[in-house]
Short mmCIF file of C-alpha atoms in Angstrom, two decimals:
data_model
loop_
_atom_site.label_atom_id
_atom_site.label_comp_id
_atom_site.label_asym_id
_atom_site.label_seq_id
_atom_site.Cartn_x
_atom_site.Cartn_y
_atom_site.Cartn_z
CA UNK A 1 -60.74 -15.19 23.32
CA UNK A 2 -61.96 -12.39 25.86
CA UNK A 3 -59.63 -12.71 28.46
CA UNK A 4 -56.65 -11.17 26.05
CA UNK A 5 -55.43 -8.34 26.67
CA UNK A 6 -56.14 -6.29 23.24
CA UNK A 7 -53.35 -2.71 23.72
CA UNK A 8 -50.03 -2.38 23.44
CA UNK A 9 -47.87 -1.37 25.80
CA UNK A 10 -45.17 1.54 25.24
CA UNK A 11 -42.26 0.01 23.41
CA UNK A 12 -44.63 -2.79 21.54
CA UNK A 13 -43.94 -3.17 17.89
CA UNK A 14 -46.83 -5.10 17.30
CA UNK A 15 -50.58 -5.91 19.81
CA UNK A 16 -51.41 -8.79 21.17
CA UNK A 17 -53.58 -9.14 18.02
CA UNK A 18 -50.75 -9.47 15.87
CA UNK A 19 -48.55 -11.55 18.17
CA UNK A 20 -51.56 -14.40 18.33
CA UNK A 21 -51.77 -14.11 14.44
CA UNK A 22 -48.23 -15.21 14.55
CA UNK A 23 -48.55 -18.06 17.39
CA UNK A 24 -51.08 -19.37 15.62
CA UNK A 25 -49.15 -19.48 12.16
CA UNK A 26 -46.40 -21.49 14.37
CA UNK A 27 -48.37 -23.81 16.14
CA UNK A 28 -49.90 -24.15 12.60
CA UNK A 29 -46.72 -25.17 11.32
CA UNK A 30 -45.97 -27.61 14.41
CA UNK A 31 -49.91 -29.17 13.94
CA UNK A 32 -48.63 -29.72 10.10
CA UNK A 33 -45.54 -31.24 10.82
CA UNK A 34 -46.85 -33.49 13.55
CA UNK A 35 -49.30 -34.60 10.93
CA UNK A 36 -47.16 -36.08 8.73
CA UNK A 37 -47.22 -39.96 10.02
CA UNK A 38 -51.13 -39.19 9.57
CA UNK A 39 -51.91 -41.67 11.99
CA UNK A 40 -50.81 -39.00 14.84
CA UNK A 41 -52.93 -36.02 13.05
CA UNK A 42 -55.88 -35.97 15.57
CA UNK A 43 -53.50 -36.02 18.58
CA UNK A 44 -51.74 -33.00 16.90
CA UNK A 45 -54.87 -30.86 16.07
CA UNK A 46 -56.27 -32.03 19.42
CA UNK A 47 -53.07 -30.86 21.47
CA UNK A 48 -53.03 -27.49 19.29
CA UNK A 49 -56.39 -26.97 20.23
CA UNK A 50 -55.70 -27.32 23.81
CA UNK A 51 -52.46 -25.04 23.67
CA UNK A 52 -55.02 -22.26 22.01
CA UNK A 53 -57.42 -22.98 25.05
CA UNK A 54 -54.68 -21.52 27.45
CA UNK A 55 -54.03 -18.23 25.55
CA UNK A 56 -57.12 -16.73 27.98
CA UNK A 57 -54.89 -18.13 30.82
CA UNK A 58 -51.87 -16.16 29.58
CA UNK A 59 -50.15 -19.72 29.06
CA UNK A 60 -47.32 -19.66 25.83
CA UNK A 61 -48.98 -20.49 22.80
CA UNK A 62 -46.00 -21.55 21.03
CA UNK A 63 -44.34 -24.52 19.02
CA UNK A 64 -42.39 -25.49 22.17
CA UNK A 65 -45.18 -26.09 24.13
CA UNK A 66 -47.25 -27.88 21.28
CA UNK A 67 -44.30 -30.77 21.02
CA UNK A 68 -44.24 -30.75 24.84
CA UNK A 69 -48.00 -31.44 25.35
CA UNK A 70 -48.27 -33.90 22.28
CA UNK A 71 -45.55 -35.52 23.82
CA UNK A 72 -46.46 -36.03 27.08
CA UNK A 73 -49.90 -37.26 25.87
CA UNK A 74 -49.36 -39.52 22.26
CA UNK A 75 -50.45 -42.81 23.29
CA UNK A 76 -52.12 -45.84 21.90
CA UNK A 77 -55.56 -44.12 22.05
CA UNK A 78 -54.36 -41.05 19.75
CA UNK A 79 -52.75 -43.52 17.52
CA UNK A 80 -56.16 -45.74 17.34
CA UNK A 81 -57.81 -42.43 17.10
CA UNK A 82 -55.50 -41.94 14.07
CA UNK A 83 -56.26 -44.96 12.01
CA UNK A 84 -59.60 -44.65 12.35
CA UNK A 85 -59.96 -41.31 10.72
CA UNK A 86 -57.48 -42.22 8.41
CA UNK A 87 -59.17 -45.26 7.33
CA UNK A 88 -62.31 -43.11 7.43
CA UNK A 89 -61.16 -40.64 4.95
CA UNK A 90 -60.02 -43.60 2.34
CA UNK A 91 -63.00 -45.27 2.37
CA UNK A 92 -64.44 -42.06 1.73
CA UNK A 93 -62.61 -41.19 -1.13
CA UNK A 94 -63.16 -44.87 -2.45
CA UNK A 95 -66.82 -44.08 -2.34
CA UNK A 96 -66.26 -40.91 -4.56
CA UNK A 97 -64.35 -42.37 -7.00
CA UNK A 98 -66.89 -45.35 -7.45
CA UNK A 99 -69.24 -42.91 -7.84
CA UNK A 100 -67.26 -41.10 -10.32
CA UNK A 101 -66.96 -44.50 -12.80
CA UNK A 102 -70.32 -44.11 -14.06
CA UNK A 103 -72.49 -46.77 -11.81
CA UNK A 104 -76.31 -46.72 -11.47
CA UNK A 105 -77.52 -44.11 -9.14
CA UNK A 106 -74.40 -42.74 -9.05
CA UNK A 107 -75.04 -38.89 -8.33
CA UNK A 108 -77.83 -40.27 -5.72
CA UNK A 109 -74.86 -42.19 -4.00
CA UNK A 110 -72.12 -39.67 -4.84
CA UNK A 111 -74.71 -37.44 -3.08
CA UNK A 112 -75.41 -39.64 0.04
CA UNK A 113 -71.53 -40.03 0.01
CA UNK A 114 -70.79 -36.93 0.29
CA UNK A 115 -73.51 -35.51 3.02
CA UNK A 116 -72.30 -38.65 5.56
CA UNK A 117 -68.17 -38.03 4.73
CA UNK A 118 -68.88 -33.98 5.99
CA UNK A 119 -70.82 -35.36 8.58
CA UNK A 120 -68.21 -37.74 9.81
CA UNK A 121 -65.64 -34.77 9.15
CA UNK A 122 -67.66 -32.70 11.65
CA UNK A 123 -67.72 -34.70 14.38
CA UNK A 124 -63.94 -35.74 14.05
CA UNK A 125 -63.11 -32.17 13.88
CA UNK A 126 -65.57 -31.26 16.62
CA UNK A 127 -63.97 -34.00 18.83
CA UNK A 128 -60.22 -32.59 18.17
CA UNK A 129 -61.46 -29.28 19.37
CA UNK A 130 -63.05 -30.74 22.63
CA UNK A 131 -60.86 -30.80 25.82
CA UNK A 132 -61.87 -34.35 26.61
CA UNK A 133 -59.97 -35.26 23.32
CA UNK A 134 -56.27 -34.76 25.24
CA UNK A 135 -57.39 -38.20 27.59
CA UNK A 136 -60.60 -39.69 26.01
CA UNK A 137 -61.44 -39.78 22.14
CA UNK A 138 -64.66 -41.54 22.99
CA UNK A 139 -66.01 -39.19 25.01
CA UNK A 140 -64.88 -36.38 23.02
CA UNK A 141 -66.75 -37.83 19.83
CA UNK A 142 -69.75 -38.72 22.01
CA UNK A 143 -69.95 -35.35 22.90
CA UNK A 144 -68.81 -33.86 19.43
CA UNK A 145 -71.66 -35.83 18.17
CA UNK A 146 -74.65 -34.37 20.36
CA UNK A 147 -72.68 -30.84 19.70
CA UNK A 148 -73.17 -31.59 15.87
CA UNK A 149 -77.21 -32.15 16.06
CA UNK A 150 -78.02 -29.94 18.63
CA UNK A 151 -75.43 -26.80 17.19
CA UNK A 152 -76.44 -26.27 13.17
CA UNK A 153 -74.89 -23.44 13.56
CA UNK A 154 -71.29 -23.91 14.92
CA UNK A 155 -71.12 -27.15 12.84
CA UNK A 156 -71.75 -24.96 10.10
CA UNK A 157 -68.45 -22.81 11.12
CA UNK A 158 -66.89 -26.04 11.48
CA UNK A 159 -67.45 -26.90 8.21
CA UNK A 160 -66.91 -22.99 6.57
CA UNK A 161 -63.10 -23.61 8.18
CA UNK A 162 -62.37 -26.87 6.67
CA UNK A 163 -63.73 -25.59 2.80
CA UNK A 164 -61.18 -22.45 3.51
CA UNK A 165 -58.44 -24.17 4.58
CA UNK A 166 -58.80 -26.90 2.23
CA UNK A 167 -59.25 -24.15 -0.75
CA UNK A 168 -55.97 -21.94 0.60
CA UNK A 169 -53.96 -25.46 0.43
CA UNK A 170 -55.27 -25.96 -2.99
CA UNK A 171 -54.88 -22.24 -4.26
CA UNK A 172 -51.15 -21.95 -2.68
CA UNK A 173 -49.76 -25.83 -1.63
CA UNK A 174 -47.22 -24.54 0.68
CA UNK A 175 -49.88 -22.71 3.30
CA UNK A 176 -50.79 -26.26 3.84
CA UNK A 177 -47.76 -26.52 6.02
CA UNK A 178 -49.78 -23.62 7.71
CA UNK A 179 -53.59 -23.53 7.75
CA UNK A 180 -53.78 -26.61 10.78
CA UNK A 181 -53.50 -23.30 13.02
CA UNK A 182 -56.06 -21.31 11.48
CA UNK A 183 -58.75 -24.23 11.33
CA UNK A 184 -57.64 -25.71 15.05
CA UNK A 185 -58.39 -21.53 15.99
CA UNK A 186 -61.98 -22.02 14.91
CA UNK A 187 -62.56 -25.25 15.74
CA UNK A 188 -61.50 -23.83 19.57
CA UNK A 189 -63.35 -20.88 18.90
CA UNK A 190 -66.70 -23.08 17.75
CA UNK A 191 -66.04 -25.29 21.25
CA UNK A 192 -66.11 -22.18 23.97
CA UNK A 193 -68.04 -19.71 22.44
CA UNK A 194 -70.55 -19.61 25.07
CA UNK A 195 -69.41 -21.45 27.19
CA UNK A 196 -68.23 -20.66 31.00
CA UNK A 197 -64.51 -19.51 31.60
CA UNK A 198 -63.45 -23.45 32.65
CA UNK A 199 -64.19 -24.65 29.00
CA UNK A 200 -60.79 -22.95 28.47
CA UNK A 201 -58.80 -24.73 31.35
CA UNK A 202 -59.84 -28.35 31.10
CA UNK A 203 -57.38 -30.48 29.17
CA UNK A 204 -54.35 -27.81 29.48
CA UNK A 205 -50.90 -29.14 31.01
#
């Protein structure tokens, strides 16, 4: 995020470095609470991805501001948006475990399985980053979908984020209740890297 300002000023304990660190931890913390009817989890990442957006803008990137924005926006779309993915990630898991039971041509469909679940994950994640996400999921995954084929490389990132956080979860349970900031940081890091100065603005309140 280039537009931060990166000193301190006399009397700072800590830079801005260190101060973002922590907004992200607690807007991580927010994301993870808000996530917990799972339905609402791609509003949640969505919104913290948009509070993030305004840290160029010198707007508060803080757990007040997350609960304001998610609720001035949760609506039926973010709620359909919800179920979707969440049915999405049990029919996914269905598929591994059927390919764990010892069918024929299981590691070739445990294989295909698995390449179209990160797929889908991509783009869902992708679309939670994107600004249209706060007032249209289907023109966020529309566009999170071109972004996937035609950027290898920041789908890549997208995916690097998700294996970390997923492997700090498993390695220490309790950062799970903190890692939604650090992966909705990339995943807004992934979206405006370079991009023009109004990728940051569109979709803020």
């Amino acid at each position: 995020m280039t537009g931060m300002r990166t000193t301190r000023e006399a009397g700072e304990i800590f830079g801005p470095r260190m101060t973002l660190f922590a907004d992200v931890l607690s807007i991580g913390f927010a994301t993870a609470v808000a996530c917990l009817p799972l339905v609402t989890a791609p509003a949640a990442l969505s919104t913290a991805c948009a509070v993030l957006r305004g840290v160029r803008e010198d707007r508060p990137a803080t757990a007040g501001r997350f609960f304001t924005l998610l609720g001035r926006r949760l609506r039926a779309g973010d709620l359909g948006a919800g179920a979707i993915a969440l049915a999405g990630v049990l029919l996914a898991l269905a598929d591994l475990a059927l390919a764990g039971a010892g069918l024929p041509g299981a590691p070739a469909f445990a294989l295909a399985a698995a390449a179209i679940s990160a797929s889908a994950a991509v783009v869902g994640l992708r679309a939670c980053g994107r600004p249209e996400s706060v007032t249209d999921w289907p023109a966020a995954v529309r566009a999170a979908a071109r972004d996937t084929v035609r950027d290898a490389g920041g789908s890549g990132l997208v995916l690097l984020a998700l294996a970390a956080a997923a492997l700090c979860a498993w390695a220490l349970p309790p950062l799970l209740f903190l890692v939604p900031g650090p992966l909705a940081m990339a995943l807004t890091a992934v979206q405006v890297r370079g991009t023009g100065p109004d990728a940051y603005r569109l979709g803020e309140g």
